[in-house]
mmCIF file of C-alpha atoms and ligand atoms in Angstrom:
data_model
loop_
_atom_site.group_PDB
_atom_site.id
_atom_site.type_symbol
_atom_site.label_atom_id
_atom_site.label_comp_id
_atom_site.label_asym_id
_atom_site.label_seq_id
_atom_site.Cartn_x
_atom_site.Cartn_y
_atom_site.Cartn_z
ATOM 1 C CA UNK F 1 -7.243 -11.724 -18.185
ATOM 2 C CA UNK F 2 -4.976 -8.522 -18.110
ATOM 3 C CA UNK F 3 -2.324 -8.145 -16.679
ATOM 4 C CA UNK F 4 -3.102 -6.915 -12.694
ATOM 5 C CA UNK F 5 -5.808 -9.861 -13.062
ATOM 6 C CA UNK F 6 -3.197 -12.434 -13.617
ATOM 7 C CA UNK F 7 -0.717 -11.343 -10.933
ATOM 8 C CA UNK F 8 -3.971 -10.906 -8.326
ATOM 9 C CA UNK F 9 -5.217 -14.604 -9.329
ATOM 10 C CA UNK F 10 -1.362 -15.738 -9.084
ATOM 11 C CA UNK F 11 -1.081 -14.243 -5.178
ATOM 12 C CA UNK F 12 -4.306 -16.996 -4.531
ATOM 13 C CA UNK F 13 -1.864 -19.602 -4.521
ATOM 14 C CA UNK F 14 -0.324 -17.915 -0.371
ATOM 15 C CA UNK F 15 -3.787 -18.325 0.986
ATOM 16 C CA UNK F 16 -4.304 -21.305 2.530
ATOM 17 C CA UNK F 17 -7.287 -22.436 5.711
ATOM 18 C CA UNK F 18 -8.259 -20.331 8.394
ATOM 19 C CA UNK F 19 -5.744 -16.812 7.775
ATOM 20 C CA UNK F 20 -6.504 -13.732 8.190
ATOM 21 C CA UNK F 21 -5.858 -11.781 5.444
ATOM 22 C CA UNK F 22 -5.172 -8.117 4.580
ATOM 23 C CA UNK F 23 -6.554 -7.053 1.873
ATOM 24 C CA UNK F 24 -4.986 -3.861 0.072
ATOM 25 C CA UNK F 25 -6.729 -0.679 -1.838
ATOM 26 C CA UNK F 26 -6.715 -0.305 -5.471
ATOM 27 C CA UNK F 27 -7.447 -2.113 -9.016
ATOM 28 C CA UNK F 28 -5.022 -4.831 -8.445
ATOM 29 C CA UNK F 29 -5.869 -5.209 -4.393
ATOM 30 C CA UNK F 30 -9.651 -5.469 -5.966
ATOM 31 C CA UNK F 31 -8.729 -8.515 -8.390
ATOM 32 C CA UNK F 32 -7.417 -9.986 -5.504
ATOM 33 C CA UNK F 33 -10.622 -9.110 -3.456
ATOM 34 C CA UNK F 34 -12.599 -10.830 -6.159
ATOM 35 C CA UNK F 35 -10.612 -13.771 -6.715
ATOM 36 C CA UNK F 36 -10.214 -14.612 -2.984
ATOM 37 C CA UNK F 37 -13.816 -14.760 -2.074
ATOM 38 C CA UNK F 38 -14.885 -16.610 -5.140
ATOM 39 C CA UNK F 39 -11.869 -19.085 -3.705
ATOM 40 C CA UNK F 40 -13.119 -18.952 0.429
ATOM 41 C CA UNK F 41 -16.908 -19.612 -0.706
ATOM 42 C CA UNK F 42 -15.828 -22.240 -2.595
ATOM 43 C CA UNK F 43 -13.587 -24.422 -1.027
ATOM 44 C CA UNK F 44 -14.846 -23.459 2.473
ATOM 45 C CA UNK F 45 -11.244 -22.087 3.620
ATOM 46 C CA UNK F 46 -12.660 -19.949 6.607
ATOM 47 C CA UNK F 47 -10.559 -16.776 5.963
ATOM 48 C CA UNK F 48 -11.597 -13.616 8.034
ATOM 49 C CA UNK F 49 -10.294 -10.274 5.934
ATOM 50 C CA UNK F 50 -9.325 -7.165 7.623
ATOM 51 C CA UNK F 51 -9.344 -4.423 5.435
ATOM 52 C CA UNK F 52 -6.694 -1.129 4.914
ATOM 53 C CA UNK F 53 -9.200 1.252 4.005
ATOM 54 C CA UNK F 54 -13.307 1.713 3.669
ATOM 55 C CA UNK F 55 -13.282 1.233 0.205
ATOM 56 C CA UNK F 56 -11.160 -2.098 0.392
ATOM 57 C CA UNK F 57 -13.509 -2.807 3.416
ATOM 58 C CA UNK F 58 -17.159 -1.763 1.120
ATOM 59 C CA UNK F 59 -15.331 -4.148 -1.859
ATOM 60 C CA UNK F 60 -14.771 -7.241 0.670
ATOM 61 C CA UNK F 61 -18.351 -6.737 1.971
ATOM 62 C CA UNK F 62 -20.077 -6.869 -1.248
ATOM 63 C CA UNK F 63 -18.177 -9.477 -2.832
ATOM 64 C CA UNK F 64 -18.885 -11.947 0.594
ATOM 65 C CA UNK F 65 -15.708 -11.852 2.109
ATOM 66 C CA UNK F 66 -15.998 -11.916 6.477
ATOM 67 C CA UNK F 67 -14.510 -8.570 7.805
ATOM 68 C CA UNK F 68 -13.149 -8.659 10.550
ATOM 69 C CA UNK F 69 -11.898 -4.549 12.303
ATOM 70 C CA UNK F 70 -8.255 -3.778 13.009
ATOM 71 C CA UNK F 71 -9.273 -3.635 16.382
ATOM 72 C CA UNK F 72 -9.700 -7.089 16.529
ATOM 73 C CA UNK F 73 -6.220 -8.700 15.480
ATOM 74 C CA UNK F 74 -2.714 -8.099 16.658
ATOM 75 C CA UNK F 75 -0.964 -10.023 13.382
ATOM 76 C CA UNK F 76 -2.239 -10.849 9.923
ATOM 77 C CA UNK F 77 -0.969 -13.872 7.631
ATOM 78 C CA UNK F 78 -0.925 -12.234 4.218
ATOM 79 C CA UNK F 79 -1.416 -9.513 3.361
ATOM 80 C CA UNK F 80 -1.572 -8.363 -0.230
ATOM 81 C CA UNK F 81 -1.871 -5.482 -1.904
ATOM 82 C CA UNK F 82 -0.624 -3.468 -4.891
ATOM 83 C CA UNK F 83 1.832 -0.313 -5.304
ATOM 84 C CA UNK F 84 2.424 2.545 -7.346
ATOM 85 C CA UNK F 85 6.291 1.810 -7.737
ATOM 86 C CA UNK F 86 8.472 -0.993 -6.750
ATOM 87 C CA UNK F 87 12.456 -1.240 -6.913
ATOM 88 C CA UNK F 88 14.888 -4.005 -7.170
ATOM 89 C CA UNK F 89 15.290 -4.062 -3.427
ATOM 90 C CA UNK F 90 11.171 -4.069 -2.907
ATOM 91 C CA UNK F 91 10.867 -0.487 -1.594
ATOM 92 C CA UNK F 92 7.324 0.284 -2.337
ATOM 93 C CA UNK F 93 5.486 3.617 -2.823
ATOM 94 C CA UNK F 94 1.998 3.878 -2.023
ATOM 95 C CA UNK F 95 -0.264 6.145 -0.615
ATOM 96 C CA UNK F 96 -2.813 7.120 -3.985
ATOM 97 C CA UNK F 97 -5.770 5.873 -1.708
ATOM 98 C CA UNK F 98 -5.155 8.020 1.305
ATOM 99 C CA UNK F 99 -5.063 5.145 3.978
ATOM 100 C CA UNK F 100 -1.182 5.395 4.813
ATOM 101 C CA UNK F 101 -1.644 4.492 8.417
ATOM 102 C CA UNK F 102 -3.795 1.487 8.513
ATOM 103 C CA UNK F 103 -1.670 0.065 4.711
ATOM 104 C CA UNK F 104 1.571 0.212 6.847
ATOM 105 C CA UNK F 105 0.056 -1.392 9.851
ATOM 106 C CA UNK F 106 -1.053 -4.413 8.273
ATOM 107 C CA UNK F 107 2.394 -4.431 5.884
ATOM 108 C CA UNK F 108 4.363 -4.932 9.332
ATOM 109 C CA UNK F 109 2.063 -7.080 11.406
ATOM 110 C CA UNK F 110 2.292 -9.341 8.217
ATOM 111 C CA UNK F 111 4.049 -12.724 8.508
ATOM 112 C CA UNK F 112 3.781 -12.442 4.801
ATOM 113 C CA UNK F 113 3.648 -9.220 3.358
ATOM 114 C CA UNK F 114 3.130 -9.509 -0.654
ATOM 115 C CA UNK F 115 3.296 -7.069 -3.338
ATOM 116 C CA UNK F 116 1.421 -7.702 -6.609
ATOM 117 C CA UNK F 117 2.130 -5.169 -9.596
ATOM 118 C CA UNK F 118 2.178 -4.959 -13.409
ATOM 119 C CA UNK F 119 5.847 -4.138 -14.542
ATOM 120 C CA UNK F 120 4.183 -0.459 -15.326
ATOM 121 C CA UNK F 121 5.306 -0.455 -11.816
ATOM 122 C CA UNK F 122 8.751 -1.213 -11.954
ATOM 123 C CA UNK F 123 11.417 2.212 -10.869
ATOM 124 C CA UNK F 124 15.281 2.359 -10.589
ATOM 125 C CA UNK F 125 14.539 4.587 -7.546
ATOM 126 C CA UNK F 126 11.385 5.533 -5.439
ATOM 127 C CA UNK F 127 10.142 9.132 -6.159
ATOM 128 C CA UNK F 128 10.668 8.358 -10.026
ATOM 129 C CA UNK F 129 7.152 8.661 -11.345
ATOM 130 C CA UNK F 130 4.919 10.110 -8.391
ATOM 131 C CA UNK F 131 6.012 12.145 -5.812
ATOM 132 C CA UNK F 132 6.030 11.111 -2.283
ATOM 133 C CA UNK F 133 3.086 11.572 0.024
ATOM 134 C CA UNK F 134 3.028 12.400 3.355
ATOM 135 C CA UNK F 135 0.005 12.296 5.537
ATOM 136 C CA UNK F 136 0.640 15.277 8.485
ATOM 137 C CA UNK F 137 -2.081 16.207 11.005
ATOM 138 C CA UNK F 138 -3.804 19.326 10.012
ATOM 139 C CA UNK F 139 -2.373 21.794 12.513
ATOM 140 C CA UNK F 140 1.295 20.656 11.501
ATOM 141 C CA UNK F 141 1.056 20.803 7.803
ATOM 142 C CA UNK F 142 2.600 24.145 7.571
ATOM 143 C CA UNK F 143 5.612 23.893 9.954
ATOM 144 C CA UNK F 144 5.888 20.007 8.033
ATOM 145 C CA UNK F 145 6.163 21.566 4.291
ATOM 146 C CA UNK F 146 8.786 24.189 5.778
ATOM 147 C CA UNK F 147 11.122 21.221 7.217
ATOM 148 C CA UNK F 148 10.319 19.222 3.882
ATOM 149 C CA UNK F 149 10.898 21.923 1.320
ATOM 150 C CA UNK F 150 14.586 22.312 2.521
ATOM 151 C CA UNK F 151 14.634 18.641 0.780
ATOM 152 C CA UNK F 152 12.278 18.899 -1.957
ATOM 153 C CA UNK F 153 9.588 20.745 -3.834
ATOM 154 C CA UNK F 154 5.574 19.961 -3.264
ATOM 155 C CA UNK F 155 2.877 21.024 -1.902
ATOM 156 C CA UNK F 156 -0.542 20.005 0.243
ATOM 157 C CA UNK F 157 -2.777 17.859 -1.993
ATOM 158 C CA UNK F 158 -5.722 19.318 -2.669
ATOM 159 C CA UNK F 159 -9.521 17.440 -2.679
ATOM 160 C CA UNK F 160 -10.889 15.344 -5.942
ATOM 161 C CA UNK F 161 -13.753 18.766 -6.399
ATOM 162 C CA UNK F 162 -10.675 20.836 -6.467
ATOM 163 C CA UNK F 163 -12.542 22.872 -3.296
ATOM 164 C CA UNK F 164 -10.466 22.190 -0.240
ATOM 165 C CA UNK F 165 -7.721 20.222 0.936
ATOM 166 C CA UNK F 166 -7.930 16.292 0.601
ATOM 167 C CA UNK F 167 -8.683 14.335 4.083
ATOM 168 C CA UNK F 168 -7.314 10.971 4.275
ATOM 169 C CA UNK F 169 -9.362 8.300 6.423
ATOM 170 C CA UNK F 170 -8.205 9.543 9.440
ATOM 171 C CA UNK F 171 -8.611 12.950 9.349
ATOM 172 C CA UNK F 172 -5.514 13.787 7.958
ATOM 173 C CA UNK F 173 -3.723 16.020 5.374
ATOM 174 C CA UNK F 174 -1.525 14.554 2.763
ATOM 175 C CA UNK F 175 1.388 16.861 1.235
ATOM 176 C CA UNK F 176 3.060 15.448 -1.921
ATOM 177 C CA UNK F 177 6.644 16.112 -2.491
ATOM 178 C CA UNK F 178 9.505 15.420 -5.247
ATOM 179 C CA UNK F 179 13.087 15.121 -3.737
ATOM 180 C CA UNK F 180 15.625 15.474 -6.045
ATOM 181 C CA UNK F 181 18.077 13.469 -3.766
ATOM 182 C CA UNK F 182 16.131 9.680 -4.383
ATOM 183 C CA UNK F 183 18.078 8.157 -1.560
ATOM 184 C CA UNK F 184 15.117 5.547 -0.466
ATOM 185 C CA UNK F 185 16.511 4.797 2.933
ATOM 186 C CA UNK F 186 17.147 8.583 3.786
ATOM 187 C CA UNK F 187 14.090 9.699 2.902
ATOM 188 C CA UNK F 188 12.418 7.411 4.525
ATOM 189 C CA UNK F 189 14.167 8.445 7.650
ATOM 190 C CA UNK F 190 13.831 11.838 6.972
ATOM 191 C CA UNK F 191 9.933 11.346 6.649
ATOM 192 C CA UNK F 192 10.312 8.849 9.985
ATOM 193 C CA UNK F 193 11.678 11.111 12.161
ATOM 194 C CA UNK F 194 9.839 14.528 10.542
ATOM 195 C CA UNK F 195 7.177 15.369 13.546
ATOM 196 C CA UNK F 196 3.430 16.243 12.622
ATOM 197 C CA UNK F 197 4.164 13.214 9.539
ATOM 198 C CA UNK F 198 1.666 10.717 10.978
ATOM 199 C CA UNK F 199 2.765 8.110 8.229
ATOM 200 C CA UNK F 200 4.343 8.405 4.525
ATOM 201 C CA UNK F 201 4.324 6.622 1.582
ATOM 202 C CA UNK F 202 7.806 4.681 1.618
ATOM 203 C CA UNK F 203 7.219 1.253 2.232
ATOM 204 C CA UNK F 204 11.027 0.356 3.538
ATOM 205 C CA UNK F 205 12.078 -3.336 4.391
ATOM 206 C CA UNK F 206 8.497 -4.142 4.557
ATOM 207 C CA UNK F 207 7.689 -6.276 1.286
ATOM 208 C CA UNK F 208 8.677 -9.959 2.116
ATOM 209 C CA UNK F 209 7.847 -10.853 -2.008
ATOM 210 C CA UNK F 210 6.490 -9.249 -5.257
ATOM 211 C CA UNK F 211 4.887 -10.515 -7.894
ATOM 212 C CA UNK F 212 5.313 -9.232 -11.447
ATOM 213 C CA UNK F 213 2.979 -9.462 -14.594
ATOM 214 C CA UNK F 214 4.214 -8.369 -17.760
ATOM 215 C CA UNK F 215 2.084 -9.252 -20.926
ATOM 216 C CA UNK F 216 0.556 -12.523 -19.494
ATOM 217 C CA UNK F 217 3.783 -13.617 -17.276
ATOM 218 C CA UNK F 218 4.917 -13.448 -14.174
ATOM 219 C CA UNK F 219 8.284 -13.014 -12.403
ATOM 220 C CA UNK F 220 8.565 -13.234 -8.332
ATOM 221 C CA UNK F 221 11.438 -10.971 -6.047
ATOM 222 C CA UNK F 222 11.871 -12.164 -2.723
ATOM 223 C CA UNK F 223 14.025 -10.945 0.333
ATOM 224 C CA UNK F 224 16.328 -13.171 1.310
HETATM 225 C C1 5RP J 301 -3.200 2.684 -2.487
HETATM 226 C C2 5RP J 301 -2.052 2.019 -3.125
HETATM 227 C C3 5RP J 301 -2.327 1.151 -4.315
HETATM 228 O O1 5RP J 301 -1.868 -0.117 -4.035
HETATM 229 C C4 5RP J 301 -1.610 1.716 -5.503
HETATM 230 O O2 5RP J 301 -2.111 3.015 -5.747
HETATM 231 C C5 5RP J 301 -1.789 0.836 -6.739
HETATM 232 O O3 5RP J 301 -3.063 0.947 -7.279
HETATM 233 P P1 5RP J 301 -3.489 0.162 -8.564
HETATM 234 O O4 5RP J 301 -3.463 -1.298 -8.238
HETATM 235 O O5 5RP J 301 -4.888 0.667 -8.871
HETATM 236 O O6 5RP J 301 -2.535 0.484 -9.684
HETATM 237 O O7 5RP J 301 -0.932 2.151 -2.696
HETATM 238 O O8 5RP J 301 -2.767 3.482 -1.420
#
């Protein structure tokens, strides 16, 4: 079992009868998938799964787990999902797989909101290995990367067939940006308050635990 295996298997252990569980986007998010409905199917545990993006949603199906639509809940149990960097404090950045908006939604209408991440993932400060994305309706994105640039360098992100911009789920456009100033809880306000940013990647005071693999073991962070 690698290492994003063991920490997906180790997150089994929150699920218990009859939650509804978020389910996240992304290699580890996908162990977990797999792991959880081998678990539901066979002790009988009745979860219903609500997804945070199309892919996470196609996953679910295949593997057996019952989806149920966003539409359809007002709070999730769990939810847990993966991240591209984590700090001490459990600030998270995410936002690789383009679903920003429903990821954050089911990260705050989470009793328990769980991280699970190999210590690859571990930063001193968010903004350290990736930069930040922001997804920005489409008519905005211009007057957006003016406001953000007085902040930070970056640009629109551009499509996987390098022949337009990339779309996120919701019909969106992302712009990625480095800030040299990695102040996590002013740029997250910054990015908050920045009109035409439909959601970013800083995950602030949402994380209520992580879990941590590193070469077949596993330390936890909680809030207090
Ligand atoms: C998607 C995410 C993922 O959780 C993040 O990219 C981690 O992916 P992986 O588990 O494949 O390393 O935030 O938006």
């Amino acid at each position: 079992m690698n290492d994003k295996e063991l920490v997906a298997h180790q997150a089994l252990q929150y699920v218990s009868e009859n939650m509804i569980v978020g389910l996240g986007t992304g290699s580890t998010a996908n162990y977990f998938i797999d792991a959880l409905a081998k678990r539901n199917k066979e002790e009988k545990l009745n979860i219903r799964a609500v997804s945070s993006s199309v892919v996470s949603m196609i996953k679910a199906k295949e593997a057996g787990l019952p989806i149920i639509a966003m539409e359809q809940i007002k709070e999730i149990d769990l939810y847990i999902d993966g991240a591209d960097e984590i700090d001490a404090d459990l600030s998270l950045l995410k936002g690789r797989g383009y679903d920003l908006v429903r990821e954050k939604l089911l990260a705050r209408s989470a009793k328990k909101f769980i991280v699970i991440v190999d210590e690859s993932k571990i930063v001193k400060k968010i903004g350290n290995n990736f930069p930040i994305p922001s997804e920005v309706q489409p008519f905005a994105w211009e007057i957006v990367k003016n406001i953000l640039m007085k902040k930070g360098t970056g640009d629109i992100r551009i499509n996987a067939a390098k022949d337009g911009y990339a779309i996120t789920s919701c019909g969106n456009f992302v712009l990625d940006f480095n800030y040299p100033e990695k102040n996590t809880a002013e740029l997250n306000a910054l990015l908050s308050q920045t009109p035409g940013i439909v959601e970013h990647g800083i995950f602030y005071n949402l994380a209520h635990g992580a879990l941590i693999s590193n070469n077949g073991k596993i330390r936890e962070i909680w809030k207090n």
